[in-house]
C-alpha positions in Angstrom: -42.0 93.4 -276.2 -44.0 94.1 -273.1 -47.0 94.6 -275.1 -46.8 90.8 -276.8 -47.2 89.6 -273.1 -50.3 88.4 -271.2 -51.7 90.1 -268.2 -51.0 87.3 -266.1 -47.4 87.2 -267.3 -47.1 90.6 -267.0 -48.7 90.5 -263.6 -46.1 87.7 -262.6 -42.7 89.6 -263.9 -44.3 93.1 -262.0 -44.7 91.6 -259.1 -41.0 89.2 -259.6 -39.6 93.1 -259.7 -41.1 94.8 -257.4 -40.5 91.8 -255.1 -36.8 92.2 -255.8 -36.7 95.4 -254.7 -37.1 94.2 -251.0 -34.1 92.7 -251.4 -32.5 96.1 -252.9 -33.7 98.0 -249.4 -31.6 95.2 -247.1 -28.4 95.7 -249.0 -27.3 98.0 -246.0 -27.3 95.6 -243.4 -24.4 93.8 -245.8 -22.1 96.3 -244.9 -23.0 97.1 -240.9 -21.0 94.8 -238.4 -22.7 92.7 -236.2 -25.0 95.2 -233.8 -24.7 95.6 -230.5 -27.7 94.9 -228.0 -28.7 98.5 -228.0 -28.5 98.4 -231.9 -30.5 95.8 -232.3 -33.2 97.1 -230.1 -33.3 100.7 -232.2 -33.2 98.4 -235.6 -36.1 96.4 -234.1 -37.8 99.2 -233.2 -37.3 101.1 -236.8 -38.7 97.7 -238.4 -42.0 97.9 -236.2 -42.6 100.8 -237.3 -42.2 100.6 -240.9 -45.0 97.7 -240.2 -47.3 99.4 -238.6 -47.4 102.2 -241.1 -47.3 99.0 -244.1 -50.4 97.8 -242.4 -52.7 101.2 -242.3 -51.1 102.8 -245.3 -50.3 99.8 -247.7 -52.9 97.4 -247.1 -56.0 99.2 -245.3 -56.5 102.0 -247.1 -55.8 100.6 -250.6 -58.3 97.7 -249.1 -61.3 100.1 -248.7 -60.6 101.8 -252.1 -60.9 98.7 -254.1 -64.0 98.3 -251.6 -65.4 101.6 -253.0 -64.1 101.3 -256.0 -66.5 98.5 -256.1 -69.8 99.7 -255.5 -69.4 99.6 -251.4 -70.2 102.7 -249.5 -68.2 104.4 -247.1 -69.5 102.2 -244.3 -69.8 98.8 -245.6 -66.3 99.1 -246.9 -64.7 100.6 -243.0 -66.8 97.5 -241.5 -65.2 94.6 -243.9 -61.9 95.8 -243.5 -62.3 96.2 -240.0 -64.2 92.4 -240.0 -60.9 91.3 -241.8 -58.4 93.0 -239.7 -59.9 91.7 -236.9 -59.9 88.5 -238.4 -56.6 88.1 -239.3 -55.7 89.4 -235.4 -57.3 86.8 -234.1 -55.4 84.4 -236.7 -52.3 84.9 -236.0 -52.9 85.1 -231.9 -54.4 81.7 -231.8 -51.3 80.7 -233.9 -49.0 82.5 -231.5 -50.8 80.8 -228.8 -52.0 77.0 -229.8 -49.8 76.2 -232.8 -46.3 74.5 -232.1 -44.4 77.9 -232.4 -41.5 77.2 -230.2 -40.0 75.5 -233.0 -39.7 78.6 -234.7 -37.3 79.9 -232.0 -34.4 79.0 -233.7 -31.0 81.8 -233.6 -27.5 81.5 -233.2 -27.6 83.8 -230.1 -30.3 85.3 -227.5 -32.9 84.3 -225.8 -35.5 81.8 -227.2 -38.9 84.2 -226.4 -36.9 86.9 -228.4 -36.2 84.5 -231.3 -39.9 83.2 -231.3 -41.6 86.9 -231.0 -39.3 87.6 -234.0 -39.7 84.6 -236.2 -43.2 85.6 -236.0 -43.1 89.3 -237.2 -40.7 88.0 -240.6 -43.7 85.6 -241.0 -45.9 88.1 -240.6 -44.0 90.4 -243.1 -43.8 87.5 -245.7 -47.2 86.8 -245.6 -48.3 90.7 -246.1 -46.0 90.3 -249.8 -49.0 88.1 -251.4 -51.7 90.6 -251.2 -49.7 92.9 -252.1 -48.1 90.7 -255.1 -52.0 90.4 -255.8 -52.7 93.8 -255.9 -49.6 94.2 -259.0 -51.2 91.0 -260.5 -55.0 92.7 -260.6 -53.5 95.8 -262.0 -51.9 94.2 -264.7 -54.8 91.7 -265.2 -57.3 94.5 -265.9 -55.1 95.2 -268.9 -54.4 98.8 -268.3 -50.5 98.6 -268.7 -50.0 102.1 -267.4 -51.8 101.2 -264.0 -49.8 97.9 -263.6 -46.5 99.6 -263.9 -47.5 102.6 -261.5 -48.6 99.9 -259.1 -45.6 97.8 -259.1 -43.1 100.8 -259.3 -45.1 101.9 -255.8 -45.0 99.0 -254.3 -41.8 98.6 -255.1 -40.3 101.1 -253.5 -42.4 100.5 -250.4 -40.8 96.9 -250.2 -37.3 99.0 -249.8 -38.1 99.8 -246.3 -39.7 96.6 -245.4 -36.4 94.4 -246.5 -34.1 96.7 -244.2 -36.5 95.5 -241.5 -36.5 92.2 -242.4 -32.8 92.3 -242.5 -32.5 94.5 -239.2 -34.8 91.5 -237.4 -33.1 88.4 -238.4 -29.8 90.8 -237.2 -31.1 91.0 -233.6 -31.3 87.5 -233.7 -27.5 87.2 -234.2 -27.4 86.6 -237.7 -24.9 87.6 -240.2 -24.9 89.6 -242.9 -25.7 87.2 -245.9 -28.4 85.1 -243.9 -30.1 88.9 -242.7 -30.0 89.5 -246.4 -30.8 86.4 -247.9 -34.4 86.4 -245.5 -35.3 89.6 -247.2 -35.1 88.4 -250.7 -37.0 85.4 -249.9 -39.6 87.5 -248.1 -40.1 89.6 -251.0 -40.4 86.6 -253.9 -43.5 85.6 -252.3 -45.0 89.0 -254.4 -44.6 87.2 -257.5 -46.6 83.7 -256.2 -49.5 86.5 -255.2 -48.6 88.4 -258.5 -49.8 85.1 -260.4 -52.2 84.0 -258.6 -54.4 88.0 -258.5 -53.8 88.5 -262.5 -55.2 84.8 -262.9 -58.5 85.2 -260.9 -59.0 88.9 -261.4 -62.3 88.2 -263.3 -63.6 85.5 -260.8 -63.0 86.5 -257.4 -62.9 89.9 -257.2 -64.1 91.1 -253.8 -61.3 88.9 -252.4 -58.6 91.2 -252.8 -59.8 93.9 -250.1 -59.9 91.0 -247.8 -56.7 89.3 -248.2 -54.8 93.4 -247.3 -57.1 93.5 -244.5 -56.0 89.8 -243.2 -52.7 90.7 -243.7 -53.1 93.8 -241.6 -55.0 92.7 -238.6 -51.8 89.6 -238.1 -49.0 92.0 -238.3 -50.4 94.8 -236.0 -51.0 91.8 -233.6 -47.1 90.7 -233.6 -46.1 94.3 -234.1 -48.3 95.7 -231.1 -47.9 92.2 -228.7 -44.6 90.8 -229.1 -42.4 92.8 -230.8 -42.6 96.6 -229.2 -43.2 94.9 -226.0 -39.7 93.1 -226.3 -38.0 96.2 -228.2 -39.4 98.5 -224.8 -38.9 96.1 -222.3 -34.9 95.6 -222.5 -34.2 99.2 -223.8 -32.0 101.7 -222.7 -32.7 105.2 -223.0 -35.4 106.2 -225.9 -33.2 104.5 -228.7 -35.7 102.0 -229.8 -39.0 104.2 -229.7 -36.9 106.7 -231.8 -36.2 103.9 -234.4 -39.9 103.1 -234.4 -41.1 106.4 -234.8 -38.2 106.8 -237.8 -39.7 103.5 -239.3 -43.5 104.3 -239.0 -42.9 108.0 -240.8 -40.4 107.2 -243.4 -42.9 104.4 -244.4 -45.9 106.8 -244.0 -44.1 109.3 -246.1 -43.6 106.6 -249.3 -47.2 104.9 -248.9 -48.7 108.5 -248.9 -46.5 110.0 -251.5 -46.0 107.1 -254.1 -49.9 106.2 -253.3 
């Protein structure tokens, strides 16, 4: 059946999957109860780190191999994806900074800095699932079917990690369990809008790819590094939110680097 498909409907269903999957990795946070302040800071924590290691080990390293892949040498490809991190830093810190944010502050509890800084890593999160969707979508739009499925089984199973922190975020705003939940399945169906869209224009924008990861990159290290491990560190008791980072950062660095 797969085989009478297109690429770009292929691409499209991969990405609808492996999308879904985010929500598969939140379904804990349906059974915790409603996490204490300390909680929260170690479930922030864990979630900045599963970002941070997202960022270097699913989106800027994949971005300089479909660099090389594609002709570029081993310093052109470091210096665009360090152009686009850099880019997409400065992006989302003259968002943070200029742009009405305060409106994003929205939670039934806490304080309304805590609610922006947060509001701003899901988006950040969110916005990383289109390259990514993309990447699927290429796969698939190259027509090896093998590849496709490899890539979308990987990045599926990545996305596990990234909807508990979605989950665990929109919890230390005071959430409950079925909103938490219900954030991380919408942050992972935007893989399917990017899943589309990278199987449809694999054969006319090519080098565009490497720069979307890196874009993605460079704004969630920025709300990772300046808002949200500031706010985790700040308020903490004890070591409990560093050790949830550090939990985050290597379990993700473990999946990127083994399903990779």
């Amino acid at each position: 059946m797969m085989e009478t498909l297109s690429p770009i409907a292929l691409g499209a269903l991969g990405s609808l999957a492996a999308g879904m999957m985010t929500a598969l990795g939140a379904v804990p946070m349906l059974f915790f109860r409603r996490p204490g302040e300390q909680t929260q800071r170690v479930l922030l924590g864990f979630a900045a780190g599963v970002m941070l290691a997202a960022s270097f080990f699913s989106l800027v390293i994949p971005g300089v191999a479909v660099l090389q892949d594609g002709g570029a040498g081993k310093g052109t490809a470091a210096a665009a994806m360090a152009a686009a991190v850099l880019i997409g830093a400065t992006v989302i810190g003259l968002l943070n900074r200029f742009a009405p944010v305060d409106m994003l502050a929205i939670g039934p509890a806490g304080s309304r800095d805590l609610a922006r800084r947060i509001w701003l890593f899901i988006i950040a999160i969110t916005l990383h699932n289109f390259p990514e969707g993309a990447a699927m979508g290429v796969s698939f739009g190259g027509g090896d079917m093998n590849q496709g499925l490899a890539t979308a089984l990987g990045i599926g199973i990545q996305n596990m990690p990234e909807g508990l922190a979605v989950s665990a975020a929109m919890a230390s705003l005071g959430y409950g369990r079925w909103p938490a939940f219900a954030a991380a399945t919408a942050s992972g169906l935007v893989e399917p809008i990017g899943g589309l869209i990278g199987a449809s224009v694999v054969g006319l924008l090519p080098g565009a790819l490497p720069w979307g990861l890196g874009l993605a990159a460079g704004a969630m290290i920025y709300v990772v590094t300046a808002e949200i491990i500031p706010e985790t560190r700040g308020r903490a008791k004890g070591e409990g939110s560093m050790i949830g980072l550090m939990i985050g950062l290597v379990g993700m660095m473990f999946l990127d680097i083994a399903l990779g």
